[in-house]
Amino acid sequence: MTITARSAALTGFVQTLKALDAILDKTVEQAAARKIQPEVLLGARLAPDMLPFSRQIQLACDFAKNAAARLAGGDNPKHPDDEKSFDELKARIAKVLAFVEGIDEAAFEAGVARDITFPRGQNATMTMRGEAYLTRFAVPNFYFHATTAYAILRKNGIQIGKQDFLLGVFEA
């Protein structure tokens, strides 16, 4: 079996976004049982200089969506970063899942061989070969933010484990 860009990246994005969606459900359930307002967790951080939980989810979504759009060469939908509830974060995940799952596979695979130019900060861009962009930039950033979101919840007492993060790995 040949490993494709889709199997190396997109399937992981989908699996992990679905896991994050399920983790959000568990978080709301546990917060209600413990009489914690779920929205309090949206601003939780691992360290004072790190981005809050809600931003970690937004960025994980953005890295999946942006990688899919940029490599496929198609439209890249914009999502304002204004989610203020778990339901709104779940809606964002759902939009990104639908987008990523609908990407044209042939166009995505062709993007690995093209140069990809993307913003780096407010006033700069960077160009990388598609393969390097995907494997050395987009995928690591996606997992960084997904893992950080998970860690913020664990630090705040939400009872989730590795199996929650790896949701679907062992299903064939």
Short mmCIF file of C-alpha atoms in Angstrom, two decimals:
data_model
loop_
_atom_site.label_atom_id
_atom_site.label_comp_id
_atom_site.label_asym_id
_atom_site.label_seq_id
_atom_site.Cartn_x
_atom_site.Cartn_y
_atom_site.Cartn_z
CA MET A 1 0.00 0.00 0.00
CA THR A 2 1.29 3.44 -0.90
CA ILE A 3 1.00 6.22 1.64
CA THR A 4 -0.72 9.23 0.14
CA ALA A 5 -0.92 12.79 1.39
CA ARG A 6 -4.57 12.11 2.15
CA SER A 7 -3.81 9.05 4.27
CA ALA A 8 -0.88 10.79 5.96
CA ALA A 9 -2.72 13.99 6.84
CA LEU A 10 -6.41 14.34 6.03
CA THR A 11 -7.52 11.13 7.69
CA GLY A 12 -5.69 12.20 10.85
CA PHE A 13 -7.32 15.61 10.74
CA VAL A 14 -10.75 14.02 10.46
CA GLN A 15 -10.11 11.48 13.21
CA THR A 16 -8.74 14.05 15.63
CA LEU A 17 -11.43 16.64 14.91
CA LYS A 18 -14.06 13.98 15.62
CA ALA A 19 -12.22 13.12 18.84
CA LEU A 20 -12.15 16.79 19.86
CA ASP A 21 -15.87 17.02 19.15
CA ALA A 22 -16.54 14.04 21.42
CA ILE A 23 -14.21 15.48 24.07
CA LEU A 24 -16.23 18.71 24.04
CA ASP A 25 -19.38 16.67 24.76
CA LYS A 26 -17.68 14.95 27.71
CA THR A 27 -16.44 18.29 28.99
CA VAL A 28 -19.90 19.85 28.99
CA GLU A 29 -21.35 16.76 30.69
CA GLN A 30 -18.67 16.68 33.39
CA ALA A 31 -18.81 20.43 33.95
CA ALA A 32 -22.59 20.20 34.50
CA ALA A 33 -22.15 17.32 36.96
CA ARG A 34 -19.55 19.34 38.88
CA LYS A 35 -21.59 22.57 38.67
CA ILE A 36 -18.90 24.35 36.64
CA GLN A 37 -19.98 26.78 33.95
CA PRO A 38 -18.49 25.22 30.77
CA GLU A 39 -17.68 28.69 29.43
CA VAL A 40 -15.16 29.14 32.26
CA LEU A 41 -13.09 26.43 30.59
CA LEU A 42 -13.06 28.31 27.27
CA GLY A 43 -10.58 30.79 28.75
CA ALA A 44 -8.44 28.21 30.55
CA ARG A 45 -4.73 28.08 29.71
CA LEU A 46 -1.79 25.82 30.51
CA ALA A 47 0.41 28.84 31.23
CA PRO A 48 -0.28 32.57 31.44
CA ASP A 49 1.47 33.27 28.13
CA MET A 50 -0.31 30.53 26.19
CA LEU A 51 -3.51 30.86 24.18
CA PRO A 52 -6.77 29.79 25.87
CA PHE A 53 -8.67 26.59 25.23
CA SER A 54 -11.12 28.12 22.75
CA ARG A 55 -8.26 29.49 20.63
CA GLN A 56 -6.55 26.07 20.63
CA ILE A 57 -9.68 24.53 19.10
CA GLN A 58 -9.97 27.35 16.58
CA LEU A 59 -6.34 26.94 15.52
CA ALA A 60 -6.56 23.15 15.23
CA CYS A 61 -9.55 23.68 12.95
CA ASP A 62 -7.72 26.34 10.97
CA PHE A 63 -4.62 24.23 10.36
CA ALA A 64 -6.75 21.33 9.07
CA LYS A 65 -8.90 23.58 6.88
CA ASN A 66 -6.02 25.68 5.60
CA ALA A 67 -3.87 22.68 4.69
CA ALA A 68 -6.75 21.04 2.84
CA ALA A 69 -7.61 24.22 0.93
CA ARG A 70 -4.06 25.26 0.14
CA LEU A 71 -2.92 21.89 -1.15
CA ALA A 72 -6.12 21.34 -3.13
CA GLY A 73 -5.81 24.85 -4.58
CA GLY A 74 -9.43 25.68 -3.89
CA ASP A 75 -11.37 28.21 -1.90
CA ASN A 76 -10.41 28.51 1.74
CA PRO A 77 -13.47 29.37 3.81
CA LYS A 78 -12.91 32.00 6.49
CA HIS A 79 -14.23 31.44 9.99
CA PRO A 80 -14.30 34.37 12.40
CA ASP A 81 -12.74 33.50 15.75
CA ASP A 82 -15.76 34.49 17.80
CA GLU A 83 -16.95 31.24 19.40
CA LYS A 84 -18.12 31.84 22.96
CA SER A 85 -19.62 28.46 23.83
CA PHE A 86 -18.97 24.77 23.44
CA ASP A 87 -21.87 24.54 21.00
CA GLU A 88 -20.25 27.19 18.82
CA LEU A 89 -16.91 25.35 18.93
CA LYS A 90 -18.69 22.13 17.96
CA ALA A 91 -20.31 23.95 15.03
CA ARG A 92 -16.89 25.15 13.88
CA ILE A 93 -15.50 21.62 14.08
CA ALA A 94 -18.50 20.34 12.08
CA LYS A 95 -17.92 22.94 9.33
CA VAL A 96 -14.24 22.07 9.11
CA LEU A 97 -14.96 18.33 9.07
CA ALA A 98 -17.41 18.77 6.20
CA PHE A 99 -14.90 20.87 4.31
CA VAL A 100 -11.93 18.53 4.83
CA GLU A 101 -13.97 15.43 4.01
CA GLY A 102 -15.15 17.09 0.78
CA ILE A 103 -11.70 18.02 -0.55
CA ASP A 104 -10.92 16.77 -4.04
CA GLU A 105 -8.38 14.02 -3.41
CA ALA A 106 -6.58 14.33 -6.76
CA ALA A 107 -6.17 18.09 -6.35
CA PHE A 108 -4.94 17.61 -2.79
CA GLU A 109 -2.38 15.01 -3.89
CA ALA A 110 -1.19 17.29 -6.70
CA GLY A 111 -0.64 20.08 -4.16
CA VAL A 112 2.18 18.14 -2.55
CA ALA A 113 4.37 18.93 -5.57
CA ARG A 114 3.42 22.64 -5.82
CA ASP A 115 4.76 25.64 -3.96
CA ILE A 116 2.39 26.78 -1.22
CA THR A 117 2.47 30.41 -0.12
CA PHE A 118 0.79 31.24 3.16
CA PRO A 119 0.67 34.11 5.65
CA ARG A 120 3.26 34.23 8.43
CA GLY A 121 2.16 36.98 10.74
CA GLN A 122 0.27 40.08 9.74
CA ASN A 123 2.62 41.42 7.10
CA ALA A 124 4.64 38.49 5.78
CA THR A 125 4.22 35.36 3.74
CA MET A 126 6.24 32.20 3.41
CA THR A 127 6.53 29.75 0.55
CA MET A 128 7.25 26.05 0.98
CA ARG A 129 6.94 23.04 -1.26
CA GLY A 130 3.57 21.38 -0.61
CA GLU A 131 5.11 18.27 0.91
CA ALA A 132 7.20 20.32 3.37
CA TYR A 133 4.27 22.64 4.14
CA LEU A 134 2.06 19.66 4.96
CA THR A 135 4.53 17.50 6.88
CA ARG A 136 6.68 20.10 8.62
CA PHE A 137 4.22 22.95 9.20
CA ALA A 138 0.50 22.16 8.91
CA VAL A 139 0.38 18.69 10.49
CA PRO A 140 2.67 19.48 13.46
CA ASN A 141 0.76 22.71 14.17
CA PHE A 142 -2.59 20.90 13.96
CA TYR A 143 -1.51 18.28 16.50
CA PHE A 144 0.15 20.88 18.74
CA HIS A 145 -3.11 22.78 19.13
CA ALA A 146 -5.30 19.66 19.40
CA THR A 147 -3.01 18.22 22.08
CA THR A 148 -2.82 21.52 23.94
CA ALA A 149 -6.63 21.72 24.02
CA TYR A 150 -6.73 18.19 25.47
CA ALA A 151 -4.06 19.08 28.05
CA ILE A 152 -5.92 22.21 29.17
CA LEU A 153 -9.01 20.14 29.90
CA ARG A 154 -7.00 17.50 31.77
CA LYS A 155 -5.29 20.21 33.84
CA ASN A 156 -8.76 21.46 34.77
CA GLY A 157 -9.93 18.07 35.99
CA ILE A 158 -11.90 16.84 32.99
CA GLN A 159 -11.75 13.05 33.04
CA ILE A 160 -10.62 12.19 29.53
CA GLY A 161 -7.80 9.90 28.53
CA LYS A 162 -5.60 8.90 25.67
CA GLN A 163 -8.35 6.72 24.21
CA ASP A 164 -10.57 9.80 23.94
CA PHE A 165 -7.85 11.61 21.98
CA LEU A 166 -7.26 8.58 19.78
CA LEU A 167 -10.97 8.08 19.10
CA GLY A 168 -11.45 5.76 16.13
CA VAL A 169 -7.82 4.62 15.80
CA PHE A 170 -8.63 1.01 16.47
CA GLU A 171 -11.77 0.87 14.37
CA ALA A 172 -11.15 -0.67 10.97
#
